[in-house]
Amino acid sequence: MSRSLTIRRPDDWHVHFRDGAMMQAVVPFTAAQFARAIAMPNLVPPVTTAAEAVAYRDRILSAVPAGVKFEPLMVAYLTDGIDPAELRKGFESRAWVAAKLYPAKATTNSAHGVTDIKKIMPALAEMAKIGMPLLIHGEVTDQDVDIFDREAVFLSEILAPLVEALPDLKIVLEHATTEEAVNFVRSRPKNMGCTITAHHLAFNRNAIFQGGIRPHFYCLPVAKREKHRLALRDAATSGDPRFFLGTDSAPHLAKAKENACGCAGLFTAPAAVEAYVQVFAEEGKLDNFEAFASLNGPNFYGLPLNEERITLRPGSRFVAATIPAADQHLVPYLAGEDVRWEIV
Ligand code: DOR
Ligand code: ZN
């Protein structure tokens, strides 16, 4: 494994920066690796107007270290009462590039999310008309549905009828975790994209319970069984233009994760590109890494490719055991481990 790899600078099509001191701590990690990133809008309160998106973008930019070139791409948070005209206004003025559907109470800061997809059909119809992508957290929230089945049930009960009703709507199924999701995306020849996280490619649900309960492996959608991880690896490394990089890096303070009711989310930004390229190397698919990391995303969103290049080479880089944030600390993904690739 001595090969080095030069690719266009990657983008992260799904990341959580939070706000305030946490944002100041985490933005530099993403900006160090990626040219652009889709900044998720699940703040408290959520980003629901174009003006709020512009203000949030400015706050993120204030956390980018001097001399680093980085562009945050903003997203509207869909609520039951979202105004289709506001979505259009923000899209046309480039305040945001997409809108995110969080089913209400599906995950972190989703209390203002959508309680019933019927309530936002006028907004989604408007988005289809103007070519504004819909980004989806694809899990049903019915507590009677087993947590490991919530993505698959969402696909059949919500997403399948939605793509029939609005075939022109561009959709990204975010952080896919199942074979069913991969098959669903592959069955749609048009208007369908899908992000896959590095961590869902790297471990299955056993990691959450390895020798005891391990909160730093808990995220939503929760990791599934091994056959699903293998399906995700096959999709991500295939070169299929529908699949692209989205870390879902989601920082929570260590004390909020190491808790009787720990928060969902892995802070993967510090070694994100290294974690992904490792998977492509293991699969013997390094030739497809640039498509997944740097081409498929911008092509889906209709944005220009990055002109800058980065070189990755086999090596060794230590990931810190903890990272200071907001007067406390975060435990990153791969904390205290050596990753086997480095960015030159
Ligand atoms: O694990 C997760 N964390 N999944 C999500 O959908 C949200 C995210 C967060 O914001 O913490
Ligand atoms: Zn997310």
XYZ file of C-alpha atoms and ligand atoms in Angstrom:
356
model
C 0.000 0.000 0.000
C 2.547 2.566 -1.070
C 0.411 4.477 -3.492
C -0.231 8.164 -3.073
C -3.301 9.806 -4.495
C -3.866 13.326 -5.815
C -7.472 14.448 -6.148
C -9.495 17.617 -6.364
C -10.037 19.088 -2.927
C -13.059 17.313 -1.409
C -16.277 18.826 -0.043
C -18.323 17.654 2.921
C -21.992 17.511 1.932
C -23.278 17.089 5.489
C -21.771 18.546 8.648
C -22.932 20.049 11.965
C -21.053 23.139 13.089
C -23.399 24.207 15.931
C -22.937 27.813 17.057
C -21.006 29.979 19.519
C -17.967 28.509 21.280
C -18.579 24.981 19.969
C -18.659 26.305 16.403
C -15.423 28.214 16.959
C -13.783 24.970 18.101
C -14.982 22.660 15.325
C -15.073 24.736 12.117
C -11.253 24.785 11.707
C -11.166 20.975 11.434
C -13.603 20.903 8.523
C -12.063 23.964 6.861
C -8.624 22.304 7.013
C -9.794 19.366 4.893
C -12.688 20.508 2.752
C -13.251 23.349 0.291
C -16.975 23.571 0.993
C -19.430 22.022 3.404
C -23.181 21.828 3.772
C -23.821 23.322 7.217
C -26.799 21.635 8.815
C -29.453 24.029 10.161
C -30.486 22.178 13.337
C -29.548 25.000 15.667
C -31.673 26.149 18.598
C -33.719 27.881 17.238
C -33.361 26.367 13.751
C -32.394 28.261 10.585
C -35.742 28.950 8.905
C -35.276 32.290 7.142
C -32.867 33.464 4.475
C -31.662 36.243 6.781
C -30.840 33.732 9.519
C -28.934 31.585 7.018
C -26.831 34.550 5.893
C -26.099 35.531 9.507
C -25.161 31.935 10.370
C -22.847 31.736 7.342
C -21.102 34.886 8.554
C -20.656 33.404 12.023
C -19.170 30.218 10.530
C -16.806 32.290 8.383
C -15.661 34.129 11.512
C -14.457 30.764 12.854
C -12.370 29.919 9.762
C -8.670 30.468 10.525
C -6.980 33.345 8.694
C -5.566 32.321 5.338
C -7.800 29.239 4.979
C -10.190 29.219 2.044
C -13.485 27.618 2.950
C -17.082 28.089 1.830
C -20.020 27.085 4.027
C -23.160 26.208 2.076
C -26.345 26.906 3.964
C -29.570 24.964 4.333
C -33.121 25.847 5.350
C -34.723 23.843 8.162
C -38.206 22.716 7.149
C -40.995 23.200 9.671
C -44.695 22.457 9.332
C -45.297 26.142 8.701
C -42.376 26.892 6.364
C -43.262 29.505 3.739
C -42.638 28.325 0.148
C -41.992 31.944 -0.890
C -39.212 32.236 1.729
C -37.632 29.032 0.417
C -37.653 30.448 -3.087
C -36.321 33.825 -1.964
C -33.409 32.239 -0.086
C -32.610 29.896 -2.952
C -32.674 32.601 -5.601
C -30.546 34.945 -3.487
C -28.117 32.049 -2.736
C -28.663 32.405 1.000
C -29.122 28.639 0.978
C -28.642 25.813 -1.498
C -31.102 23.238 -0.148
C -33.660 22.502 2.573
C -33.509 19.797 5.201
C -36.350 17.575 6.295
C -36.053 16.414 9.881
C -39.046 14.332 10.864
C -40.084 15.892 14.203
C -38.207 14.315 17.122
C -36.138 12.019 14.890
C -32.792 13.291 16.184
C -30.818 16.117 17.822
C -32.633 19.476 17.690
C -35.464 18.186 15.538
C -38.299 19.282 17.830
C -39.312 21.919 15.265
C -39.161 19.401 12.442
C -41.981 18.191 10.259
C -44.797 16.300 11.989
C -46.431 15.092 8.766
C -44.982 15.306 5.267
C -48.405 16.327 3.929
C -47.963 19.642 5.731
C -44.981 20.612 3.594
C -46.135 19.363 0.198
C -46.678 22.936 -1.114
C -43.118 23.797 -0.047
C -41.728 20.639 -1.672
C -43.682 21.333 -4.879
C -42.139 24.802 -4.976
C -38.673 23.320 -4.443
C -39.228 20.869 -7.299
C -40.210 23.807 -9.508
C -37.104 25.862 -8.762
C -34.646 22.939 -8.633
C -33.884 23.293 -4.910
C -32.688 19.993 -3.409
C -34.407 18.373 -0.447
C -32.052 16.777 2.071
C -33.669 14.070 4.158
C -33.068 12.543 7.551
C -34.725 9.298 6.518
C -36.139 7.732 9.651
C -39.696 7.334 10.861
C -40.248 8.494 14.415
C -42.939 6.042 15.480
C -41.593 4.604 18.736
C -43.343 1.324 17.925
C -41.002 0.829 14.968
C -37.769 -0.878 16.004
C -34.886 1.621 15.959
C -32.931 -0.588 13.531
C -35.874 -0.588 11.082
C -36.692 3.117 11.091
C -34.749 3.938 7.937
C -36.149 1.041 5.908
C -39.700 1.873 7.010
C -39.154 5.529 6.053
C -38.130 4.457 2.550
C -41.272 2.453 1.919
C -43.783 4.618 3.785
C -42.548 8.170 3.126
C -39.837 8.342 0.474
C -41.331 5.995 -2.134
C -44.663 7.880 -2.236
C -42.790 11.219 -2.237
C -40.686 10.433 -5.305
C -43.837 9.231 -7.084
C -45.696 12.434 -6.200
C -42.813 14.792 -7.073
C -40.515 13.063 -9.576
C -38.799 16.370 -10.425
C -37.764 17.049 -6.831
C -34.012 16.606 -6.302
C -33.501 14.559 -3.167
C -30.470 13.619 -1.099
C -31.022 10.743 1.268
C -28.591 11.705 4.009
C -26.345 9.330 5.955
C -27.693 6.101 4.488
C -27.200 3.142 6.809
C -28.961 0.209 5.162
C -28.863 -2.058 2.152
C -32.475 -0.994 1.535
C -31.349 2.635 1.239
C -28.591 1.766 -1.216
C -31.039 -0.246 -3.325
C -33.613 2.529 -3.203
C -31.107 5.109 -4.413
C -29.881 2.804 -7.171
C -33.465 2.288 -8.342
C -33.872 6.018 -9.064
C -32.116 6.982 -12.287
C -32.706 10.726 -11.816
C -32.835 13.379 -9.102
C -31.528 11.106 -6.361
C -28.339 11.508 -4.359
C -27.143 9.883 -1.165
C -24.480 10.724 1.393
C -22.625 8.066 3.351
C -20.575 8.741 6.486
C -17.080 7.409 7.084
C -18.162 5.850 10.356
C -21.043 3.869 8.873
C -18.502 2.464 6.398
C -16.108 1.550 9.192
C -18.128 -0.181 11.915
C -21.397 -1.997 12.459
C -23.741 -1.939 15.454
C -21.567 -4.278 17.482
C -19.141 -1.390 18.035
C -21.717 0.343 20.235
C -21.710 -2.615 22.637
C -18.122 -3.893 22.412
C -17.256 -4.976 25.964
C -19.663 -2.413 27.426
C -21.752 0.488 26.192
C -19.712 2.867 24.059
C -21.427 6.204 23.657
C -18.871 7.546 21.192
C -20.146 5.076 18.600
C -23.755 6.139 18.993
C -25.322 8.257 16.278
C -28.565 8.472 14.339
C -29.422 6.696 12.200
C -27.800 4.106 14.441
C -25.256 1.754 12.842
C -26.861 -1.441 11.539
C -25.693 -5.041 11.116
C -22.683 -6.091 9.067
C -24.532 -6.853 5.824
C -25.644 -3.223 5.710
C -22.139 -1.902 6.281
C -20.939 -4.062 3.384
C -23.714 -2.723 1.138
C -22.698 0.850 2.031
C -19.049 0.114 1.248
C -20.017 -1.351 -2.092
C -22.119 1.721 -2.971
C -19.626 4.337 -1.766
C -16.655 2.821 -3.551
C -18.511 1.914 -6.759
C -18.032 5.250 -8.530
C -21.822 5.515 -8.966
C -22.483 9.283 -9.246
C -25.450 9.104 -6.870
C -23.258 8.448 -3.826
C -21.097 11.117 -2.238
C -19.230 12.177 0.872
C -21.107 13.571 3.872
C -19.417 13.105 7.227
C -22.378 14.002 9.467
C -19.675 15.145 11.878
C -21.852 16.058 14.882
C -19.957 17.337 17.922
C -21.346 16.936 21.419
C -19.316 17.656 24.536
C -17.860 14.487 26.048
C -20.017 14.926 29.148
C -23.140 14.996 26.970
C -22.175 11.717 25.328
C -20.772 9.947 28.399
C -24.107 10.271 30.065
C -27.045 8.137 31.212
C -28.893 9.575 28.214
C -26.047 10.260 25.804
C -26.450 12.436 22.717
C -26.356 10.994 19.200
C -23.501 11.992 16.931
C -19.825 11.381 16.201
C -17.330 14.206 15.860
C -15.502 12.862 12.809
C -14.159 16.078 11.288
C -10.557 15.812 12.647
C -9.678 12.770 10.510
C -12.565 12.584 8.066
C -10.754 12.348 4.732
C -8.261 9.883 6.201
C -11.079 7.660 7.489
C -12.798 7.613 4.105
C -9.708 6.973 2.010
C -8.812 4.068 4.259
C -12.083 2.375 3.222
C -11.352 2.886 -0.483
C -7.852 1.486 0.015
C -9.189 -1.576 1.842
C -11.676 -2.179 -0.967
C -9.030 -1.755 -3.675
C -11.032 1.172 -5.064
C -8.728 4.157 -4.650
C -9.422 5.068 -8.280
C -13.022 5.852 -7.312
C -12.205 8.005 -4.300
C -12.130 11.300 -6.181
C -15.601 10.684 -7.637
C -17.073 10.058 -4.190
C -15.196 12.821 -2.380
C -14.874 15.591 -4.948
C -16.980 15.088 -8.094
C -20.352 13.466 -7.421
C -21.493 16.009 -4.825
C -20.888 19.187 -6.829
C -22.295 17.526 -9.936
C -25.495 16.671 -8.074
C -25.853 20.185 -6.648
C -24.909 21.815 -9.961
C -21.899 23.567 -8.425
C -18.427 23.944 -9.965
C -15.727 21.395 -9.166
C -12.933 22.579 -6.897
C -9.779 23.420 -8.816
C -7.373 22.938 -5.922
C -5.800 19.491 -5.440
C -4.780 17.562 -2.343
C -2.438 14.597 -2.088
C -3.057 11.682 0.241
C -0.440 9.119 1.056
C -0.134 6.104 3.315
C 1.447 7.151 6.565
C 0.590 7.608 10.156
C -1.163 10.443 11.914
C -2.189 10.501 15.526
C -5.724 11.662 16.325
C -5.882 13.532 19.635
C -7.656 11.744 22.489
C -9.596 14.877 23.317
C -10.145 18.252 21.698
C -10.907 21.399 23.710
C -14.260 23.036 23.029
C -16.396 25.527 24.923
C -14.236 25.318 28.090
C -14.666 21.549 28.086
C -13.720 18.857 25.601
C -14.839 16.650 22.746
C -13.798 13.083 22.091
C -13.293 12.766 18.339
C -13.848 9.683 16.237
C -10.625 7.579 16.248
C -9.496 9.356 19.430
C -6.018 8.314 20.472
C -5.510 6.173 17.374
C -3.131 6.403 14.469
C -4.863 6.763 11.124
C -3.020 5.113 8.271
C -3.311 7.908 5.716
C -2.127 11.459 5.806
C -2.825 14.562 3.787
C 0.484 15.832 2.443
O -26.197 11.347 15.221
C -26.695 12.379 14.806
N -26.335 13.596 15.289
N -27.637 12.298 13.876
C -28.324 13.372 13.478
O -29.184 13.212 12.660
C -28.093 14.703 14.076
C -26.761 14.790 14.659
C -26.600 15.981 15.589
O -27.014 17.090 15.215
O -26.062 15.802 16.670
Zn -26.599 15.188 10.468
